[in-house]
Backbone as numpy.savetxt, mean C-alpha at the origin, in Angstrom:
# Nx Ny Nz CAx CAy CAz Cx Cy Cz
3.66 -16.68 0.89 2.40 -16.01 0.53 3.34 -14.50 0.50
2.74 -13.38 0.00 3.68 -11.58 0.35 2.63 -10.81 0.51
2.85 -11.11 1.68 1.48 -9.37 1.90 2.41 -7.60 1.47
1.20 -7.43 0.65 1.62 -6.66 -0.47 2.61 -4.99 0.33
1.35 -5.18 1.56 1.44 -4.08 2.51 1.55 -3.69 3.69
2.54 -3.19 4.26 2.97 -3.35 5.28 3.25 -1.83 6.44
3.79 -2.49 7.75 4.48 -1.11 7.75 5.20 -1.87 9.08
5.93 -2.77 8.46 6.84 -3.48 9.33 7.68 -1.87 10.45
8.48 -1.34 10.58 9.05 0.17 10.86 7.97 0.29 11.57
6.59 0.43 11.84 5.69 0.71 12.60 5.96 0.14 13.84
6.51 -1.40 14.37 6.59 -2.18 15.86 7.85 -1.48 16.16
9.00 -0.65 15.14 9.78 -0.23 16.29 10.72 -0.61 16.97
10.67 -0.18 18.28 12.04 -1.31 18.28 11.50 -2.96 18.12
10.35 -3.47 17.92 10.27 -5.44 17.86 10.42 -4.94 15.84
10.32 -4.52 16.07 10.90 -4.26 13.66 11.39 -5.68 13.39
13.31 -6.27 14.28 13.94 -5.83 13.80 13.01 -7.57 13.73
12.42 -8.91 14.81 12.06 -9.31 15.53 10.95 -9.99 14.36
9.67 -9.04 13.79 9.08 -9.45 13.74 9.45 -9.17 12.14
10.04 -8.62 11.73 10.77 -9.27 9.68 11.78 -10.01 10.21
11.82 -10.53 10.59 12.60 -12.35 10.53 11.66 -13.44 10.80
10.43 -13.13 11.63 9.01 -14.52 12.52 8.34 -14.03 10.85
8.16 -13.08 9.82 7.81 -12.66 8.84 8.76 -13.67 7.28
9.59 -13.18 7.78 10.99 -14.38 6.80 10.28 -15.85 6.78
10.33 -16.24 7.90 10.12 -17.58 7.96 8.33 -17.91 7.97
7.46 -17.01 7.54 5.68 -17.93 7.23 5.76 -17.56 5.76
6.11 -16.35 4.86 6.03 -15.13 4.04 6.85 -15.81 2.85
6.98 -15.27 2.07 7.87 -15.00 1.00 8.41 -14.08 0.46
7.24 -12.47 1.01 8.13 -11.46 0.69 7.06 -10.64 1.80
7.33 -9.73 1.58 7.02 -8.37 1.94 6.81 -7.28 1.15
5.68 -6.35 0.97 6.19 -5.07 0.15 5.95 -4.21 1.53
6.91 -3.75 2.16 7.40 -2.45 3.24 7.35 -0.74 2.74
5.31 -0.24 3.30 5.92 1.34 2.04 6.15 1.91 2.95
7.03 2.17 3.42 8.03 3.38 4.02 7.57 4.61 4.05
6.57 5.30 4.57 5.97 6.33 5.08 6.77 7.59 5.32
6.63 8.61 5.23 6.81 9.62 6.19 5.39 10.55 6.51
4.83 9.73 7.81 3.93 10.08 8.53 4.31 10.14 10.19
3.47 11.24 10.40 4.19 12.09 12.19 5.66 11.80 12.93
5.63 11.46 13.44 6.77 10.61 13.83 7.87 9.86 13.28
6.97 8.95 11.83 8.18 7.78 11.46 8.43 8.51 9.91
10.29 9.36 10.06 10.68 9.88 9.02 11.17 8.10 7.91
11.38 8.89 6.90 11.40 7.70 5.90 12.63 6.89 6.13
13.51 8.14 5.85 15.59 7.95 6.42 15.87 6.59 7.67
14.69 7.34 8.45 14.37 6.45 9.91 14.41 4.98 9.95
12.70 4.53 9.08 12.41 3.34 8.99 13.33 3.17 7.65
14.66 3.43 6.76 15.11 3.25 5.74 16.04 1.88 6.54
16.42 2.67 7.69 18.28 2.08 7.81 17.90 0.96 9.19
16.65 0.74 9.92 16.07 0.15 10.36 15.46 -0.93 9.95
14.88 -1.01 8.52 14.50 -1.71 7.90 15.36 -2.85 6.17
16.73 -2.15 6.69 17.60 -2.43 5.28 18.18 -3.60 5.96
18.58 -3.93 6.84 19.29 -5.25 7.12 18.48 -6.70 6.94
16.72 -6.17 5.84 16.21 -7.11 5.94 15.75 -7.78 4.35
16.46 -6.11 3.49 16.45 -5.53 2.30 16.32 -7.46 1.61
15.25 -7.72 0.62 15.82 -8.65 -0.82 14.18 -9.61 0.19
14.43 -9.88 1.48 12.76 -9.98 1.26 11.22 -8.55 2.41
12.50 -7.65 2.48 11.45 -6.34 2.98 12.04 -6.22 1.48
10.59 -6.07 0.42 11.06 -4.90 -0.96 10.11 -3.38 -0.56
11.49 -2.66 -0.42 10.19 -1.35 -0.11 9.81 0.19 -1.31
8.88 0.35 -0.12 8.59 1.47 -1.41 8.77 3.32 -0.85
8.81 3.99 -1.28 9.04 5.52 -0.30 7.65 6.05 -0.82
7.37 7.10 0.07 6.25 7.62 0.18 5.99 8.66 1.16
4.96 9.28 0.68 4.85 10.59 1.95 2.44 10.46 1.94
1.87 10.14 3.32 1.00 9.91 3.83 -0.10 10.94 3.70
-0.68 11.09 2.64 -1.87 11.60 3.15 -2.05 12.93 4.07
-2.07 11.78 5.12 -2.36 12.14 6.51 -1.36 13.55 7.33
-0.60 13.41 6.19 0.80 13.87 7.09 1.01 14.77 5.72
0.43 15.06 4.95 0.20 15.81 3.76 -0.61 17.03 3.93
-1.73 16.72 4.83 -2.06 17.44 5.25 -2.48 18.75 5.80
-0.48 18.50 6.41 -0.34 19.98 7.33 0.67 21.12 5.95
1.02 20.60 4.96 1.43 21.02 3.99 3.04 21.32 4.75
3.50 20.58 4.90 4.81 21.26 5.63 6.71 20.43 4.58
6.24 22.43 3.10 7.03 21.92 2.77 8.69 21.21 2.58
8.76 21.71 3.30 10.31 21.19 4.21 10.37 20.39 3.52
9.88 19.50 4.67 9.85 18.05 4.62 9.42 17.40 2.93
8.34 18.03 2.92 8.56 16.65 1.37 9.48 16.70 0.44
10.13 18.35 0.15 11.62 18.06 -0.44 13.01 17.44 0.24
12.99 17.56 2.02 13.50 16.01 2.23 12.76 14.85 1.79
11.66 14.07 1.69 12.12 13.28 1.03 11.79 12.79 0.28
11.58 13.79 -1.43 11.75 14.04 -1.97 13.37 13.50 -2.66
14.39 14.00 -1.89 15.86 13.44 -1.71 16.12 12.76 -2.15
15.21 12.15 -0.72 16.19 10.58 -0.24 15.05 9.64 -1.38
14.40 10.06 -1.61 13.93 9.13 -2.90 14.74 9.06 -3.68
14.92 10.50 -4.98 15.31 10.06 -4.95 16.87 9.23 -5.59
17.58 9.39 -4.35 18.76 9.11 -3.95 18.68 7.74 -3.72
17.61 7.14 -3.62 17.19 5.78 -3.20 16.59 5.20 -4.33
16.08 5.84 -5.36 15.27 5.58 -6.58 15.78 4.27 -6.56
16.84 3.66 -7.05 17.42 2.12 -7.60 16.54 0.85 -6.54
16.44 1.23 -5.16 16.74 0.05 -4.97 14.95 0.52 -3.83
14.07 1.30 -4.86 12.87 1.22 -4.26 11.59 0.19 -5.39
10.59 -0.16 -4.66 10.19 -1.32 -6.22 8.62 -0.10 -6.48
8.56 1.14 -6.07 7.43 1.70 -6.33 7.25 2.85 -5.46
6.98 3.80 -5.73 6.49 5.35 -5.36 5.57 5.36 -4.05
5.18 5.83 -2.71 3.68 5.22 -1.77 4.20 4.81 -0.91
2.95 5.54 0.34 2.36 5.54 -0.70 2.03 6.50 -0.08
0.97 7.76 -1.22 0.85 9.26 -1.25 -1.18 9.15 -1.83
-1.08 9.76 -2.20 -2.95 10.06 -2.17 -3.61 11.04 -1.51
-4.88 11.58 -1.35 -5.95 11.84 -0.89 -6.30 11.61 0.47
-6.99 11.85 1.20 -7.81 11.04 2.32 -8.13 12.78 3.14
-9.83 12.52 1.96 -10.60 12.97 3.21 -11.61 12.85 4.22
-11.58 11.85 4.59 -11.94 11.07 5.88 -11.27 12.43 6.73
-10.38 12.62 6.30 -9.32 13.40 8.07 -9.74 14.63 7.16
-8.99 15.11 6.08 -8.76 15.98 6.15 -10.37 16.73 5.53
-10.10 17.46 6.45 -11.89 18.66 6.50 -11.90 20.03 5.72
-10.90 20.64 6.24 -10.81 21.78 5.38 -10.14 22.31 4.31
-10.67 22.80 3.20 -10.01 23.52 1.98 -9.05 23.44 2.04
-7.88 24.08 3.14 -6.94 24.14 2.87 -6.29 23.43 3.11
-6.91 21.70 4.13 -6.03 21.15 4.28 -6.82 19.78 3.31
-7.05 19.91 1.98 -7.25 19.08 0.95 -6.33 19.66 -0.02
-6.75 21.31 0.58 -5.81 21.62 -0.68 -3.22 21.23 -1.18
-4.09 21.45 0.51 -1.91 20.62 0.99 -2.01 19.02 0.53
-3.75 17.88 0.73 -2.72 16.85 0.42 -2.87 17.18 -1.72
-3.61 17.62 -2.29 -3.73 17.02 -3.49 -2.01 17.92 -4.08
-1.95 18.62 -3.03 0.06 19.94 -4.14 0.90 18.86 -3.85
0.85 18.27 -2.56 1.77 17.06 -2.68 1.92 15.54 -3.42
0.17 15.13 -2.93 0.04 14.77 -3.90 0.81 14.08 -5.19
0.48 14.95 -5.91 0.67 16.11 -6.83 1.91 15.58 -7.30
2.85 16.42 -6.36 4.15 16.74 -6.65 4.58 14.95 -6.60
4.69 14.58 -5.63 4.43 12.71 -5.51 4.76 11.60 -6.96
3.53 12.24 -7.57 3.05 11.67 -9.07 3.68 12.11 -9.65
3.96 13.60 -9.93 4.78 14.07 -11.22 6.18 12.85 -10.93
6.98 13.04 -9.01 7.76 12.05 -9.62 7.70 10.95 -10.13
6.72 10.26 -9.76 6.89 8.84 -10.08 6.91 8.12 -11.31
6.22 9.92 -12.23 6.40 9.52 -14.03 7.70 10.04 -13.54
8.46 10.98 -13.42 9.36 10.92 -13.68 10.96 10.10 -13.31
10.51 9.40 -12.60 11.42 7.81 -12.42 11.36 6.70 -13.26
10.32 6.80 -13.02 9.40 5.41 -13.65 9.05 4.54 -13.08
8.24 4.78 -12.09 7.69 3.73 -10.84 7.12 4.24 -10.46
6.58 2.22 -9.98 4.80 2.37 -9.62 3.59 3.74 -8.93
3.00 2.79 -8.54 2.61 4.02 -7.83 1.65 3.30 -6.84
1.91 3.30 -4.74 0.77 2.65 -3.74 -0.07 4.15 -3.79
-1.15 3.75 -4.07 -1.92 4.81 -3.46 -3.14 5.08 -2.26
-3.04 5.77 -1.31 -3.80 5.94 -0.03 -5.82 6.63 -0.77
-6.05 6.13 -1.02 -7.31 7.00 -1.60 -8.76 6.37 -0.64
-8.55 7.72 0.37 -9.99 7.77 1.07 -11.06 9.00 1.39
-12.13 8.06 0.90 -13.39 9.44 0.68 -12.90 10.60 -0.44
-12.35 9.53 -1.50 -11.31 10.69 -2.66 -10.87 9.57 -3.60
-11.30 8.38 -3.92 -11.53 7.04 -4.91 -10.59 8.07 -6.26
-12.43 8.95 -6.42 -12.62 9.59 -8.04 -11.78 10.29 -8.36
-11.37 11.11 -7.40 -10.49 12.09 -8.03 -8.89 11.34 -7.83
-8.43 10.92 -7.74 -7.28 9.64 -7.26 -6.76 8.86 -8.43
-7.85 7.79 -8.87 -8.13 7.54 -10.16 -7.88 8.27 -11.28
-8.79 9.30 -11.40 -8.41 10.19 -12.70 -7.57 11.13 -12.88
-6.17 10.86 -11.20 -5.58 11.94 -11.01 -4.12 11.04 -11.76
-4.49 9.84 -10.61 -3.17 8.76 -11.78 -3.78 8.11 -13.81
-4.65 8.09 -14.01 -4.89 8.02 -15.21 -4.88 9.15 -15.93
-4.95 10.27 -15.83 -3.91 11.58 -16.77 -2.55 11.29 -16.68
-1.79 10.92 -15.41 -0.87 10.95 -14.84 0.15 9.27 -15.96
-0.61 9.07 -16.19 -0.24 7.58 -17.70 0.97 6.32 -16.56
1.46 6.78 -15.49 1.19 5.86 -13.75 0.72 4.23 -13.07
1.17 3.13 -13.44 0.74 2.32 -12.81 0.55 1.72 -11.58
-0.77 1.79 -11.13 -1.24 1.89 -9.34 -2.29 0.71 -8.81
-1.37 0.22 -7.57 -1.90 -0.78 -6.96 -2.73 0.53 -5.90
-3.95 0.22 -5.90 -5.01 1.17 -4.42 -5.14 0.37 -3.56
-4.35 0.28 -2.26 -3.84 -0.03 -1.55 -4.88 0.03 -0.44
-5.45 -1.53 0.32 -6.26 -1.46 1.28 -8.15 -0.34 0.87
-8.43 -0.98 -0.62 -9.26 -0.34 -1.05 -10.58 -0.39 -0.42
-11.46 0.44 -0.13 -12.58 0.60 0.89 -13.85 1.62 -0.26
-13.53 1.38 -1.75 -14.19 2.42 -2.92 -15.71 1.97 -2.56
-16.11 2.91 -3.76 -17.55 2.14 -4.95 -16.54 0.92 -5.28
-17.53 -0.12 -5.59 -17.36 -1.53 -6.23 -17.40 -1.00 -7.37
-18.84 -0.07 -8.39 -18.05 -0.36 -10.12 -17.27 0.90 -10.10
-16.56 1.50 -9.11 -15.56 2.45 -9.76 -14.53 1.10 -9.18
-13.73 0.47 -8.95 -13.11 -0.56 -8.44 -13.33 -1.32 -9.78
-14.50 -1.72 -9.81 -13.88 -2.15 -11.65 -13.99 -1.46 -12.38
-13.75 -0.32 -12.54 -13.02 -0.18 -13.41 -11.78 0.33 -13.90
-11.09 0.74 -12.40 -10.05 0.52 -12.25 -8.71 -0.20 -12.60
-9.48 -1.62 -12.05 -8.79 -2.59 -12.33 -9.00 -2.90 -14.39
-9.73 -2.10 -14.86 -10.19 -2.58 -16.40 -9.59 -1.96 -16.87
-8.90 -0.82 -16.12 -7.68 0.05 -17.28 -6.35 -0.38 -16.71
-6.25 -1.07 -15.93 -4.97 -1.99 -15.54 -3.92 -2.18 -14.82
-4.93 -1.01 -13.92 -3.90 -1.47 -12.54 -4.83 -2.27 -11.14
-4.24 -2.65 -10.13 -4.40 -3.35 -8.91 -4.89 -2.60 -7.71
-5.76 -3.79 -7.12 -6.97 -3.80 -6.17 -5.76 -4.23 -4.71
-6.12 -4.04 -3.72 -5.36 -4.55 -2.21 -6.89 -4.65 -1.45
-6.58 -6.50 -1.29 -7.71 -6.61 -0.29 -7.58 -6.95 0.57
-7.77 -6.31 2.51 -6.83 -6.73 3.31 -7.84 -6.76 3.90
-6.92 -6.79 5.29 -7.62 -7.80 6.89 -8.32 -7.73 7.18
-9.79 -6.80 7.05 -10.38 -6.19 7.51 -11.16 -6.26 7.00
-11.52 -7.47 6.02 -12.49 -7.87 5.01 -13.13 -8.21 5.47
-13.70 -9.18 6.65 -14.93 -8.78 7.95 -15.45 -7.98 7.79
-15.08 -7.16 8.55 -15.86 -5.80 9.92 -15.67 -4.27 8.49
-14.93 -4.58 7.30 -15.39 -3.35 6.70 -16.02 -3.81 5.04
-17.47 -3.63 5.24 -18.26 -3.93 3.84 -18.08 -3.90 2.56
-17.43 -2.28 2.78 -16.83 -2.31 1.21 -15.65 -3.35 0.28
-14.57 -3.24 1.24 -13.53 -4.19 1.49 -14.06 -5.81 1.15
-14.96 -6.31 1.26 -15.45 -6.97 1.36 -16.43 -7.54 0.27
-16.59 -6.76 -0.71 -17.76 -6.11 -2.05 -16.34 -6.00 -2.71
-15.63 -5.82 -2.57 -14.37 -6.03 -3.81 -14.25 -6.72 -4.02
-14.03 -7.84 -2.74 -13.65 -8.99 -3.12 -14.42 -9.51 -4.04
-15.97 -9.35 -4.07 -16.30 -10.62 -4.63 -16.73 -10.65 -6.02
-16.26 -8.62 -6.29 -16.27 -8.79 -7.40 -15.17 -8.53 -8.63
-14.68 -8.50 -7.75 -13.34 -7.98 -8.54 -12.72 -8.94 -9.40
-11.67 -8.96 -10.08 -11.08 -10.46 -10.48 -9.93 -10.80 -9.56
-9.67 -12.48 -10.21 -8.52 -12.46 -9.07 -6.79 -12.19 -9.56
-7.50 -12.09 -10.62 -6.23 -11.88 -11.99 -5.52 -10.44 -11.50
-6.38 -9.03 -11.14 -6.26 -7.53 -9.63 -6.34 -7.57 -9.15
-6.15 -8.43 -7.83 -6.25 -8.34 -6.51 -4.64 -9.19 -6.01
-3.84 -8.30 -4.83 -2.50 -8.22 -4.75 -4.14 -8.43 -2.93
-3.24 -8.91 -2.17 -3.71 -9.34 -0.55 -2.39 -8.40 0.73
-3.32 -8.09 1.15 -2.39 -6.68 2.13 -3.20 -6.83 3.94
-1.84 -6.52 4.43 -1.99 -5.98 6.32 -2.35 -4.89 5.99
-1.15 -4.02 6.27 -1.18 -2.90 5.97 -1.01 -2.62 8.09
-0.62 -3.47 8.51 0.44 -4.30 10.15 1.40 -2.75 9.86
0.84 -2.18 11.23 0.07 -2.72 13.09 -1.56 -2.59 12.65
-1.77 -2.49 11.49 -3.56 -1.75 11.39 -3.81 -2.88 11.06
-5.77 -2.82 10.79 -6.87 -3.12 9.94 -6.73 -4.73 10.58
-6.24 -5.71 12.25 -5.44 -5.98 12.89 -6.74 -7.43 12.30
-7.52 -8.96 11.77 -8.82 -9.87 11.52 -8.44 -9.94 12.87
-8.20 -9.27 13.92 -8.27 -10.56 15.88 -8.15 -9.28 16.25
-10.10 -9.17 16.89 -10.38 -8.12 17.75 -9.29 -7.44 18.50
-9.15 -6.13 19.21 -7.76 -6.47 20.39 -6.36 -6.07 20.33
-5.97 -6.58 19.72 -4.64 -6.96 19.01 -4.13 -6.56 17.46
-2.21 -6.57 18.00 -2.71 -5.95 16.54 -2.00 -6.76 15.28
-1.99 -6.12 14.07 -2.17 -6.73 12.66 -0.08 -7.50 12.51
-0.11 -8.24 11.89 1.26 -8.96 11.57 1.48 -9.28 10.35
2.06 -9.01 9.76 2.15 -9.26 7.92 1.54 -10.51 7.82
2.41 -11.60 8.66 1.39 -12.84 8.50 0.49 -13.70 8.59
-0.82 -12.86 8.75 -2.15 -12.58 8.91 -3.20 -12.80 7.64
-1.63 -11.87 6.44 -1.84 -11.90 5.54 -3.12 -12.98 5.03
-2.53 -14.06 5.20 -3.39 -15.84 4.88 -4.70 -15.41 6.24
-5.39 -14.75 6.46 -6.57 -14.74 6.89 -7.05 -13.84 5.79
-6.77 -12.48 4.93 -7.51 -12.36 3.38 -7.39 -13.03 2.39
-6.37 -14.40 1.93 -5.91 -14.99 1.31 -6.93 -16.55 1.44
-7.67 -16.56 2.94 -8.48 -17.39 2.86 -9.44 -17.13 2.93
-10.71 -15.91 3.53 -11.27 -15.62 3.49 -12.21 -15.05 1.15
-11.43 -14.73 0.78 -10.96 -14.36 -0.31 -11.35 -15.61 -1.20
-10.56 -16.02 -0.80 -11.47 -18.36 -1.55 -12.34 -18.51 -0.71
-13.03 -18.31 0.09 -14.26 -19.02 0.50 -14.79 -18.31 -0.12
-14.71 -16.58 -0.46 -16.29 -16.09 -0.91 -16.57 -16.04 -2.54
-14.74 -16.56 -3.04 -14.95 -16.89 -4.32 -14.57 -18.08 -4.84
-15.45 -18.85 -3.77 -15.09 -20.49 -3.49 -13.83 -20.93 -4.40
-13.35 -20.95 -4.11 -11.54 -21.33 -4.93 -11.22 -21.94 -3.91
-9.89 -22.39 -4.42 -8.61 -23.64 -3.01 -7.43 -22.49 -2.56
-7.65 -22.52 -1.45 -7.16 -21.53 -0.32 -5.75 -21.11 -1.54
-5.07 -22.40 -2.38 -3.51 -22.24 -2.91 -4.03 -21.70 -4.16
-4.77 -21.49 -5.07 -5.28 -21.04 -6.29 -5.11 -19.76 -6.08
-5.55 -18.72 -4.97 -5.60 -17.86 -4.23 -4.68 -17.09 -4.12
-3.86 -18.40 -2.72 -2.25 -17.83 -3.03 -1.43 -17.62 -4.41
-1.22 -18.51 -4.50 -0.64 -18.79 -6.24 -1.27 -16.76 -7.02
-2.44 -17.27 -7.36 -2.51 -15.47 -8.14 -1.82 -14.69 -7.46
-2.83 -14.45 -6.40 -2.24 -13.11 -5.33 -0.12 -13.02 -5.45
-0.08 -13.85 -5.41 1.26 -13.64 -5.27 2.02 -13.60 -6.59
1.44 -14.13 -7.82 1.94 -13.27 -8.61 1.34 -12.51 -9.45
0.70 -12.07 -8.40 -0.41 -10.62 -9.17 1.06 -9.40 -8.71
1.54 -9.65 -7.62 2.21 -8.37 -6.30 3.82 -8.37 -6.99
4.25 -9.97 -7.39 5.46 -10.27 -8.19 5.71 -9.18 -9.79
4.74 -9.23 -10.44 4.36 -8.53 -11.58 4.45 -7.28 -11.45
3.55 -6.11 -10.16 3.67 -5.28 -10.42 4.71 -4.36 -9.54
5.30 -5.33 -8.67 6.64 -4.21 -8.14 7.74 -4.92 -8.98
7.44 -6.07 -9.73 9.00 -6.99 -10.59 9.93 -6.92 -9.01
9.19 -8.12 -8.23 9.54 -8.62 -7.52 10.65 -9.56 -8.49
11.77 -9.21 -7.21 13.22 -10.64 -7.92 13.49 -11.23 -6.62
12.94 -12.35 -7.41 12.83 -13.13 -5.54 13.38 -14.24 -6.18
């Protein structure tokens, strides 16, 4: 199995232990190293670097940080991405989150910073990992204009838009919240398996109430998708692995 989106650095001092336990249970992990609050990309990078080869990093700027409009930080993250462009498999996560960005100023900041990193992805020839919440249509239209390949992580938007997204060659992440987020389950029901990857968004989105999520819990999402679609576990595991490898061009 491959966890296509998680944040092992957010386990802080336990991150090395979580990485090694994940290595025992999974084929690979794509970690979205994202500028967010006190999690600076350069610190997260150094923490996870010993595990690269099993962990495949992306670099991005979370929309809930972007709403603050700190362009000094944007420039630092931009420079760090350029410096490490050969080692990352995508730009992200980036995007828009209008659930948390309530004011016009916050949304303007998010849009400007999202488009900055979207343009950087175009310049570097990288796919993007997207965080889109209550703004899925706007984010989709932006990536279509930019002409980039995109992964909508933890998608919880309308199912008709999900179908339009994958019909245009992008992929969608079904996360371990599949049993408590109705939109995630609906996406799993309607989307073709060839357009799905599985993810935990660990340490968030645990399928087990009151617990942190872990990368190896991605098995839960695989199992639930298999049940929903009436398929064997191994088939869902194989196809979602293949989808992640192809999208990120993982060198396994």
